[in-house]
Coordinates of C-alpha atoms in Angstrom, one line a residue:
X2 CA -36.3 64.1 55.9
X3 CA -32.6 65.7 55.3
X4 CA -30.2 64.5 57.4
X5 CA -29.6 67.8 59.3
X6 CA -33.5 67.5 60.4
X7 CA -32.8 63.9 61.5
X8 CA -30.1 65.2 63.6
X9 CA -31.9 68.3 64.1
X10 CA -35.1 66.5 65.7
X11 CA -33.3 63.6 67.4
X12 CA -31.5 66.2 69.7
X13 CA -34.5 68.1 70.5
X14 CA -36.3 64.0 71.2
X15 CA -33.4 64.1 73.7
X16 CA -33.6 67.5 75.6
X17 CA -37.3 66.8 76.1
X18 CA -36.9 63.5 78.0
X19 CA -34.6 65.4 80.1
X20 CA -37.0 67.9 80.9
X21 CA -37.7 67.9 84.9
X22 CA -41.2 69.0 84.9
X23 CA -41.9 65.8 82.8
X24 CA -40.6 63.8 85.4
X25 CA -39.9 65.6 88.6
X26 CA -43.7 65.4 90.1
X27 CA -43.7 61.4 90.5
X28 CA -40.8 61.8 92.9
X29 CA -42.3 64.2 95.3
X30 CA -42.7 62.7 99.1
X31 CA -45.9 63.3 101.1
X32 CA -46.1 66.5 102.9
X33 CA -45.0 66.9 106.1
X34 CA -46.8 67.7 109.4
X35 CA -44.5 70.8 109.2
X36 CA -43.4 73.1 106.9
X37 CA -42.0 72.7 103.5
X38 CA -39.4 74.8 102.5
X39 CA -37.7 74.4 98.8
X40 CA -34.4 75.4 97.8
X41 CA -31.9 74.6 95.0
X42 CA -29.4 75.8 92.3
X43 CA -28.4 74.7 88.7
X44 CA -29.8 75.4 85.1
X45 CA -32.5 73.5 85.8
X46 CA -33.0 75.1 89.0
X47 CA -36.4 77.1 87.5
X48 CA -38.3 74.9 85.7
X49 CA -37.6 72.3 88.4
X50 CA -39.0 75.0 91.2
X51 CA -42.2 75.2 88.5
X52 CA -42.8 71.9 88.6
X53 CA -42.8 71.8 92.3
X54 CA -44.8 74.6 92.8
X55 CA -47.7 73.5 90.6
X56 CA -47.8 69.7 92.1
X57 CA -47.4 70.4 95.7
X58 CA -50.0 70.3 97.5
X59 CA -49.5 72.0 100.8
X60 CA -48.0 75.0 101.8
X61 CA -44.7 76.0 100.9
X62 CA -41.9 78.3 100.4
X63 CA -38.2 78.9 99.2
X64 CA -35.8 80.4 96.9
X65 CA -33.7 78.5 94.2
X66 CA -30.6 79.5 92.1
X67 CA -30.5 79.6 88.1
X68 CA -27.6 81.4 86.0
X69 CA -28.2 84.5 84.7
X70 CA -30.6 84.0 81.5
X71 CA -32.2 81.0 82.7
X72 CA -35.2 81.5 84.4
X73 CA -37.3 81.9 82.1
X74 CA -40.5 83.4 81.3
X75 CA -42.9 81.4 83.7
X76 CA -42.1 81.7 87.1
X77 CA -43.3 79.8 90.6
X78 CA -45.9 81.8 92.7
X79 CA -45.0 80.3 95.7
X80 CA -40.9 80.0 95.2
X81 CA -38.2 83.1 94.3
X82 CA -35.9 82.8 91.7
X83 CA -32.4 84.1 91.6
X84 CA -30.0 84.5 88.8
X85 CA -26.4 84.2 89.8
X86 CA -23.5 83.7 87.7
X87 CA -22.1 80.6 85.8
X88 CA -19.5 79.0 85.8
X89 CA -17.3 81.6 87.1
X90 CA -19.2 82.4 90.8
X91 CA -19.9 86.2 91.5
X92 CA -21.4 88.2 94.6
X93 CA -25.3 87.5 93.6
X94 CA -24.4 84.1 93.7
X95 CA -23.2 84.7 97.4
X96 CA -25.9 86.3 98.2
X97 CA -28.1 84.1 97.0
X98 CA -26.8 81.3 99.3
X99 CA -27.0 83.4 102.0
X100 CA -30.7 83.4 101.4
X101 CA -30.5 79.3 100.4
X102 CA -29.0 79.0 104.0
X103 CA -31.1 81.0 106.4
X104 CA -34.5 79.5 104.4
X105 CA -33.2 75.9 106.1
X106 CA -32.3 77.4 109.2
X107 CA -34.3 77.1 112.5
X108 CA -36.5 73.9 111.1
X109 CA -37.5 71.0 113.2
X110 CA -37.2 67.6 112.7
X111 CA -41.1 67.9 111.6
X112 CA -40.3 70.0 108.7
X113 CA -39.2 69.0 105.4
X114 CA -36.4 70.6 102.6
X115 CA -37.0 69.5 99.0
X116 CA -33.8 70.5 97.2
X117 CA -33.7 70.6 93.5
X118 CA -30.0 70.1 92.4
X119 CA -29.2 70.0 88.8
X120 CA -25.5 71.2 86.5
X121 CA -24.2 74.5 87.4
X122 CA -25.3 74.2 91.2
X123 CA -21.2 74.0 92.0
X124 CA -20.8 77.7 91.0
X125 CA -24.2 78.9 92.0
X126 CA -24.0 78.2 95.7
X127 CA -21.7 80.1 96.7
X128 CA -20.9 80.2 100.6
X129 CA -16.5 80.6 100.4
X130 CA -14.9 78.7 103.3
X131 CA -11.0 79.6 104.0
X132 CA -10.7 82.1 100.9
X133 CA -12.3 85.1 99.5
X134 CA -15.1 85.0 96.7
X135 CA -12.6 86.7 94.5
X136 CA -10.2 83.9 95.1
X137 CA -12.5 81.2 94.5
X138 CA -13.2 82.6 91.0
X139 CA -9.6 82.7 90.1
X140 CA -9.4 79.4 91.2
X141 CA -12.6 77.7 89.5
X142 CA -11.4 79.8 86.0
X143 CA -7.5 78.8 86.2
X144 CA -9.4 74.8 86.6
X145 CA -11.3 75.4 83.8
X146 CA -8.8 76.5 81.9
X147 CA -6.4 73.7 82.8
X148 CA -8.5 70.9 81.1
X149 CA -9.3 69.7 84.8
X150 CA -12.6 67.0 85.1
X151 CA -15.4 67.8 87.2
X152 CA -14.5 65.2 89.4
X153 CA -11.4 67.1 90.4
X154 CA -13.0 70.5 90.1
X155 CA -15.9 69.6 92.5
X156 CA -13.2 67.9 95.0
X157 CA -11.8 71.4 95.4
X158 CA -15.0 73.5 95.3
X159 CA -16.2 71.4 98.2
X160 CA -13.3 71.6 100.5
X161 CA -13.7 75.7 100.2
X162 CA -17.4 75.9 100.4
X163 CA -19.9 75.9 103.7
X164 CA -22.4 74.6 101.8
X165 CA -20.7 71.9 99.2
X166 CA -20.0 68.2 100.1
X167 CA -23.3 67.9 102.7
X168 CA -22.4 71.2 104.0
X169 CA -26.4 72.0 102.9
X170 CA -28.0 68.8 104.6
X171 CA -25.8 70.0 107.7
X172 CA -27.4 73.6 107.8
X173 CA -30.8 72.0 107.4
X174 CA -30.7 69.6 110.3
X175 CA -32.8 68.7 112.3
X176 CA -35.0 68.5 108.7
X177 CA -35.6 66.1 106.6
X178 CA -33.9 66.7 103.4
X179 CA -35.1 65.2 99.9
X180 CA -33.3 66.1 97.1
X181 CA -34.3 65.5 93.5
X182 CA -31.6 65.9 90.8
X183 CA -30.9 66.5 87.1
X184 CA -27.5 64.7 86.8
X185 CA -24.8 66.4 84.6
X186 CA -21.7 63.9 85.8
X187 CA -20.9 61.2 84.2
X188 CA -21.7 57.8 85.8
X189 CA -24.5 60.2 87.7
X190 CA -22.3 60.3 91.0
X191 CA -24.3 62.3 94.1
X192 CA -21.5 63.7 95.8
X193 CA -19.8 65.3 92.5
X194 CA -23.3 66.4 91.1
X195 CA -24.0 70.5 92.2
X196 CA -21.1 69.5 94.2
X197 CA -22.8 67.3 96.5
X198 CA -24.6 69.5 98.7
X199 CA -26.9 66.8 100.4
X200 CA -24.7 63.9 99.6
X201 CA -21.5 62.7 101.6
X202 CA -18.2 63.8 100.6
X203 CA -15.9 60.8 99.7
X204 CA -12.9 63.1 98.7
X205 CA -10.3 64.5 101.1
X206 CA -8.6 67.4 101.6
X207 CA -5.4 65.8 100.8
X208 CA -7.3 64.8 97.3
X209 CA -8.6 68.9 97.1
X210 CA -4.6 69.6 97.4
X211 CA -3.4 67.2 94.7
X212 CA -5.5 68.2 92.3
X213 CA -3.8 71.8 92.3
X214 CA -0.3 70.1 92.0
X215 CA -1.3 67.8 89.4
X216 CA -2.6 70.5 87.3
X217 CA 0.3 73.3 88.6
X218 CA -2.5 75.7 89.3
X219 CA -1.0 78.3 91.8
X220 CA -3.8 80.6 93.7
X221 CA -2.4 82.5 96.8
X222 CA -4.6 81.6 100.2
X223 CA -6.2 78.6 98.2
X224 CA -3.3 76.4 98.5
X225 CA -2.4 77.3 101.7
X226 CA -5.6 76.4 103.2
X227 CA -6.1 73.2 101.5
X228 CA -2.8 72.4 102.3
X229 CA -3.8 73.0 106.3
X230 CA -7.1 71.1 105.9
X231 CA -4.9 67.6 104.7
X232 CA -2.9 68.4 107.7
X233 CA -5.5 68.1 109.6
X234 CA -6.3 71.9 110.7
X235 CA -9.5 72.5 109.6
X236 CA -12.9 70.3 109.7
X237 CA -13.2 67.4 107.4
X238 CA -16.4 68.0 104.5
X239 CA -18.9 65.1 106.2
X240 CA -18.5 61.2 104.8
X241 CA -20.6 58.4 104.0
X242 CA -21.7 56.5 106.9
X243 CA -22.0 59.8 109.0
X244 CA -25.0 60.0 111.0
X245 CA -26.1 63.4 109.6
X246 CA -27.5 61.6 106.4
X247 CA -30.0 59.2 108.3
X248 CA -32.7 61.9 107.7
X249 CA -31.8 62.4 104.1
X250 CA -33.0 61.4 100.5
X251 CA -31.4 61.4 97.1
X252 CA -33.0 61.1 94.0
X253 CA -32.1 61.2 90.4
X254 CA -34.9 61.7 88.4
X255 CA -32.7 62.9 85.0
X256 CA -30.1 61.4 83.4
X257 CA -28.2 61.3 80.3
X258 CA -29.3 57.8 79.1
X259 CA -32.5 59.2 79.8
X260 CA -31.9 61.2 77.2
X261 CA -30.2 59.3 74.5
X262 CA -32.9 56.3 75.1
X263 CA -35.2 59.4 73.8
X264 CA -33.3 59.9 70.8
X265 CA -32.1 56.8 69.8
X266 CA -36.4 55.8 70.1
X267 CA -36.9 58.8 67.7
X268 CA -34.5 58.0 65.2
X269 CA -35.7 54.3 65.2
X270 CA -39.7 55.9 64.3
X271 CA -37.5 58.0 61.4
X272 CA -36.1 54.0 60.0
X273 CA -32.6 54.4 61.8
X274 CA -30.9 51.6 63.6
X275 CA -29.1 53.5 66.7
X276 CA -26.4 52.1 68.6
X277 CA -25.9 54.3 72.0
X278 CA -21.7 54.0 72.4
X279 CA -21.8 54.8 75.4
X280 CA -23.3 58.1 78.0
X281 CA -20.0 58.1 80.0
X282 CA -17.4 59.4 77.3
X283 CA -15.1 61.7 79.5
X284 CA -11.5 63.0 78.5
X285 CA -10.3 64.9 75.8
X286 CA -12.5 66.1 73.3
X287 CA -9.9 65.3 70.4
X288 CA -9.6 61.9 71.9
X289 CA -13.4 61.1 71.9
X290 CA -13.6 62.8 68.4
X291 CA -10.6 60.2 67.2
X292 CA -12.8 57.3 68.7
X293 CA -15.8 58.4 67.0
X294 CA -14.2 58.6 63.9
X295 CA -12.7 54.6 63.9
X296 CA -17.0 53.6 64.4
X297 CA -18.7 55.9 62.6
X298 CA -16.3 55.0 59.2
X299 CA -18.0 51.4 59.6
X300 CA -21.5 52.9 59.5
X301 CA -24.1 52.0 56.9
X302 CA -26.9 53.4 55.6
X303 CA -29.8 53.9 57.3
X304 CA -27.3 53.4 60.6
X305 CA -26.8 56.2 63.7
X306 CA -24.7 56.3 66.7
X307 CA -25.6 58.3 70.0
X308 CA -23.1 58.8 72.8
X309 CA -23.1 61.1 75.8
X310 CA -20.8 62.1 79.1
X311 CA -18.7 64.8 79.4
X312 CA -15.5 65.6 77.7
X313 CA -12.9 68.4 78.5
X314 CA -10.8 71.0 76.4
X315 CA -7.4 73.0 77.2
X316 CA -8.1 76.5 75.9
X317 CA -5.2 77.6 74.5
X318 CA -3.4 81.4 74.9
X319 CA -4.8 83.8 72.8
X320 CA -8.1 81.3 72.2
X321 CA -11.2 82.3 70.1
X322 CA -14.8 81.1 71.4
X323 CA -16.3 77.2 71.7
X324 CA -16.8 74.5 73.7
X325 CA -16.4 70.9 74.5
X326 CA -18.7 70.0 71.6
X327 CA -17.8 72.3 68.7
X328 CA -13.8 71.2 69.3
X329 CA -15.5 67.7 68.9
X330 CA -17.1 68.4 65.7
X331 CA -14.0 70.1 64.6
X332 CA -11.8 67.3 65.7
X333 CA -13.6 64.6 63.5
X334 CA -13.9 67.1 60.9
X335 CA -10.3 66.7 60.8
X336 CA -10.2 63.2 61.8
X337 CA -12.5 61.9 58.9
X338 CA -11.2 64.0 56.2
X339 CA -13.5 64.7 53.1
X340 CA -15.9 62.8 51.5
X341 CA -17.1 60.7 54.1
X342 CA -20.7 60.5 53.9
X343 CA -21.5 61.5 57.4
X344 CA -23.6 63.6 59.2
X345 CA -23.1 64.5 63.0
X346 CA -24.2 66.9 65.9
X347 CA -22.7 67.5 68.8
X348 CA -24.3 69.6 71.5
X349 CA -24.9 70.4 75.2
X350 CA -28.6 69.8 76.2
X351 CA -28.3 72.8 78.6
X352 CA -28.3 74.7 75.0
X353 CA -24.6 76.9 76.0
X354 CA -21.7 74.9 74.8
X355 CA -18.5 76.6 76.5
X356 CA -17.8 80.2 75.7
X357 CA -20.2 79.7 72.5
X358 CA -23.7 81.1 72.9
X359 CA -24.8 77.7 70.7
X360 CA -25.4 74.8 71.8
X361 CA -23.4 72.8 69.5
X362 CA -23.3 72.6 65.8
X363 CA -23.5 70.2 63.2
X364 CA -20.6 68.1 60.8
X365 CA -21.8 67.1 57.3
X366 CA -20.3 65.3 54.4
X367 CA -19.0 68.8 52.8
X368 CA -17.8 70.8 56.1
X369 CA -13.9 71.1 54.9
X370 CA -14.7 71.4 51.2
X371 CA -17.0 74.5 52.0
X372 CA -14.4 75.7 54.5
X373 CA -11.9 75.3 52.1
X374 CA -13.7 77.3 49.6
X375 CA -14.1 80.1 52.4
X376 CA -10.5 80.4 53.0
X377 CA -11.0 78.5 56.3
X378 CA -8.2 76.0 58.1
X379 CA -10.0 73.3 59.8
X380 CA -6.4 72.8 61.8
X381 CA -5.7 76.2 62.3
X382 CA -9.1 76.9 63.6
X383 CA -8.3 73.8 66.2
X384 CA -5.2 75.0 67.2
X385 CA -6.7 78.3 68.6
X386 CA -9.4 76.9 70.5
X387 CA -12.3 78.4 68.0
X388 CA -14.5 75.8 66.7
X389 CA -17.1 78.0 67.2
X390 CA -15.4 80.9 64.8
X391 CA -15.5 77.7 62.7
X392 CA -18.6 76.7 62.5
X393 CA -20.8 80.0 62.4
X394 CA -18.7 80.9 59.6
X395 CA -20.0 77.9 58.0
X396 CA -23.7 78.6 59.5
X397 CA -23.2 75.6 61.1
X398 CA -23.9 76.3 64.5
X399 CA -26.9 74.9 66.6
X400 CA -28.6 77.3 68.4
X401 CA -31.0 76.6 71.0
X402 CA -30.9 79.4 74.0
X403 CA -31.0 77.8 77.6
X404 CA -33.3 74.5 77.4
X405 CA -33.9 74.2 81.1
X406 CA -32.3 70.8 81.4
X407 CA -28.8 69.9 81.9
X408 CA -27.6 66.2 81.5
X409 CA -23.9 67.0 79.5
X410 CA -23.3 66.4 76.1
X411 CA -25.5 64.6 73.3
X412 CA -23.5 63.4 70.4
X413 CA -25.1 61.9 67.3
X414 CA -23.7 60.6 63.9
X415 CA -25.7 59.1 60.7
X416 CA -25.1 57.9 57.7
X417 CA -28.2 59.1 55.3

């Protein structure tokens, strides 16, 4: 098999493991004595709501959010799906929550909430608290563009949301709550995943502030009103210990080791020995693509390594298109020069890396010498922020459409 196959299949090994309908309906509770109602948001916010709707037994309703292009072509009888935008929040988003929060309104302590939380659930439930929605998407753009984590982002995004940071297990009470979750954070934390909606918030207002002076991001009414909150003006998000979360259930049922256990099993059926580095890489993409480089120039033949987590990019004025993953693969383009033997992919399992439509792409032993024959400057191309100008030019671009998972990045390397 050619290396790009190997690469090709471990990756799709990967994003299979970490789809929910394989796994979701051996976490579902017993049905209550009351009424079920399931909501949700995220990219896996459909196939999840699928799942459900063909294991449940009982009677049921409820309305989940997916971005826009992500639903799919089977949909639940029994549960609606919205589309909202992602990762940018818009108005269907905000209507969308409306719906999300009078669905687990008026229940009684006999009824039960399934929520199904997976990535992009931060900017799909969208219920502003303090600012506009139009201010809350200046704000979550001007973070992304900043090179902010998700930690920090989601810190933010839950001190200015009704529904963020337990704000959802609040609206639901007297229910009980259950939440099953596709994890997209590294280290698979509840509060930051979705933003936490059914989890207790351990960050503070004063923590919501700081992360806007750290990263010098300036957004009238946003400031203002954090800054209030850490004075103590306005209602603390609720924290662990509160009583509120007595009557409520988290489980992760998808992870990212989940999936690179997947891929580094395939590869080992294809004759590879797999190392996984690590599925909690976060920082810099240029910095984890420098890392990479020192192992993988050690590697053997007949030798792979796996790695996941979530790293971050600063796009740059005047950028072209990509994501985490292509500036990756561009990075230890760079880094490992030519004539290095290696092959490598570096993709998104939710199948949209960035601003790309790809996933991710792929690095092989002759990426510079063919983009040198193009006319193409591996370093200039990194400077503007367009790894994925890069790599299509080269036809090197994996391309997947929305896979209905979302555990964060799957990085592979081999040498053939």
């Amino acid at each position: 098999m050619h290396p790009r196959d190997v690469l090709s299949s471990a990756f799709a090994a990967a994003v299979n493991a970490a789809r929910p309908e394989s796994v979701l309906p051996r976490f579902l509770p017993e049905p209550p004595a009351g009424r079920t109602v399931v909501v949700g948001a995220g990219k896996a916010a459909a196939r999840m709501a699928l799942a459900v709707d063909a294991a449940w037994p009982a009677d049921l309703t409820g309305v989940v959010i997916t971005p826009y292009g992500h639903a799919g072509e089977r949909l639940p009888q029994r549960i609606r799906v919205l589309e909202a935008a992602h990762p940018v929040p818009d108005a269907a988003g905000e209507e969308a929550t409306r719906e999300v929060l009078e669905a687990v309104s008026n229940l009684t302590p006999n009824d039960l909430v399934l929520c199904l939380l997976s990535g992009g659930g931060s900017a799909l439930l969208t219920a502003p608290r303090g600012v506009t929605l139009a201010r809350k998407a200046e704000l979550t753009r001007a973070l992304l563009a900043c090179g902010a984590s998700i930690h920090e982002i989601n810190a933010v995004r839950k001190h200015l949301s009704r529904v963020k940071g337990g704000g959802l297990a609040n609206a639901a009470k007297p229910a009980r709550v259950v939440s099953l979750i596709v994890s997209d954070v590294v280290g698979d934390d509840l509060s930051t995943i979705a933003s936490g909606p059914t989890a207790p918030d351990p960050t503070s207002f004063t923590e919501a502030f700081m992360v806007l002076m750290r990263h010098d991001v300036a957004v009238p009414d946003v400031r203002r009103f954090l800054s209030d909150g850490a004075a103590g003006r306005h209602a603390e998000t609720p924290k662990p210990g509160d009583e509120l979360f007595g009557r409520v259930e988290n489980h992760l049922v998808v992870t990212n080791r989940l999936a690179l256990d997947a891929a580094s099993v395939h590869l080992t059926r294809l004759g590879f020995t797999s190392r996984i580095v690590s599925d909690r890489i976060e920082g810099p993409a240029r910095s984890a693509a420098r890392a990479h480089a020192a192992l993988a120039r050690d590697l053997v033949s007949g030798r792979a390594l796996l790695s996941g987590g979530e790293t971050t990019t600063i796009v740059r004025e005047g950028a072209g298109r990509g994501g985490r993953n292509l500036e990756f693969l561009l990075a230890l383009a760079v880094e490992l020069g030519e004539d290095h033997g290696l092959y490598a992919l570096a993709a998104d399992s939710d199948g949209i890396d960035g601003t790309s439509f790809a996933a991710g792409g792929f690095l092989t032993p002759d990426t510079l010498r063919r983009a040198r024959d193009l006319g193409l400057d591996a370093r200039a191309f990194l400077g503007a922020s367009d790894a994925h100008g890069f790599f299509e030019a080269l036809g090197d671009l994996v391309v997947t459409g929305p896979t209905g998972t979302n555990v964060n990045d799957i990085r592979l390397v081999v040498r053939a």
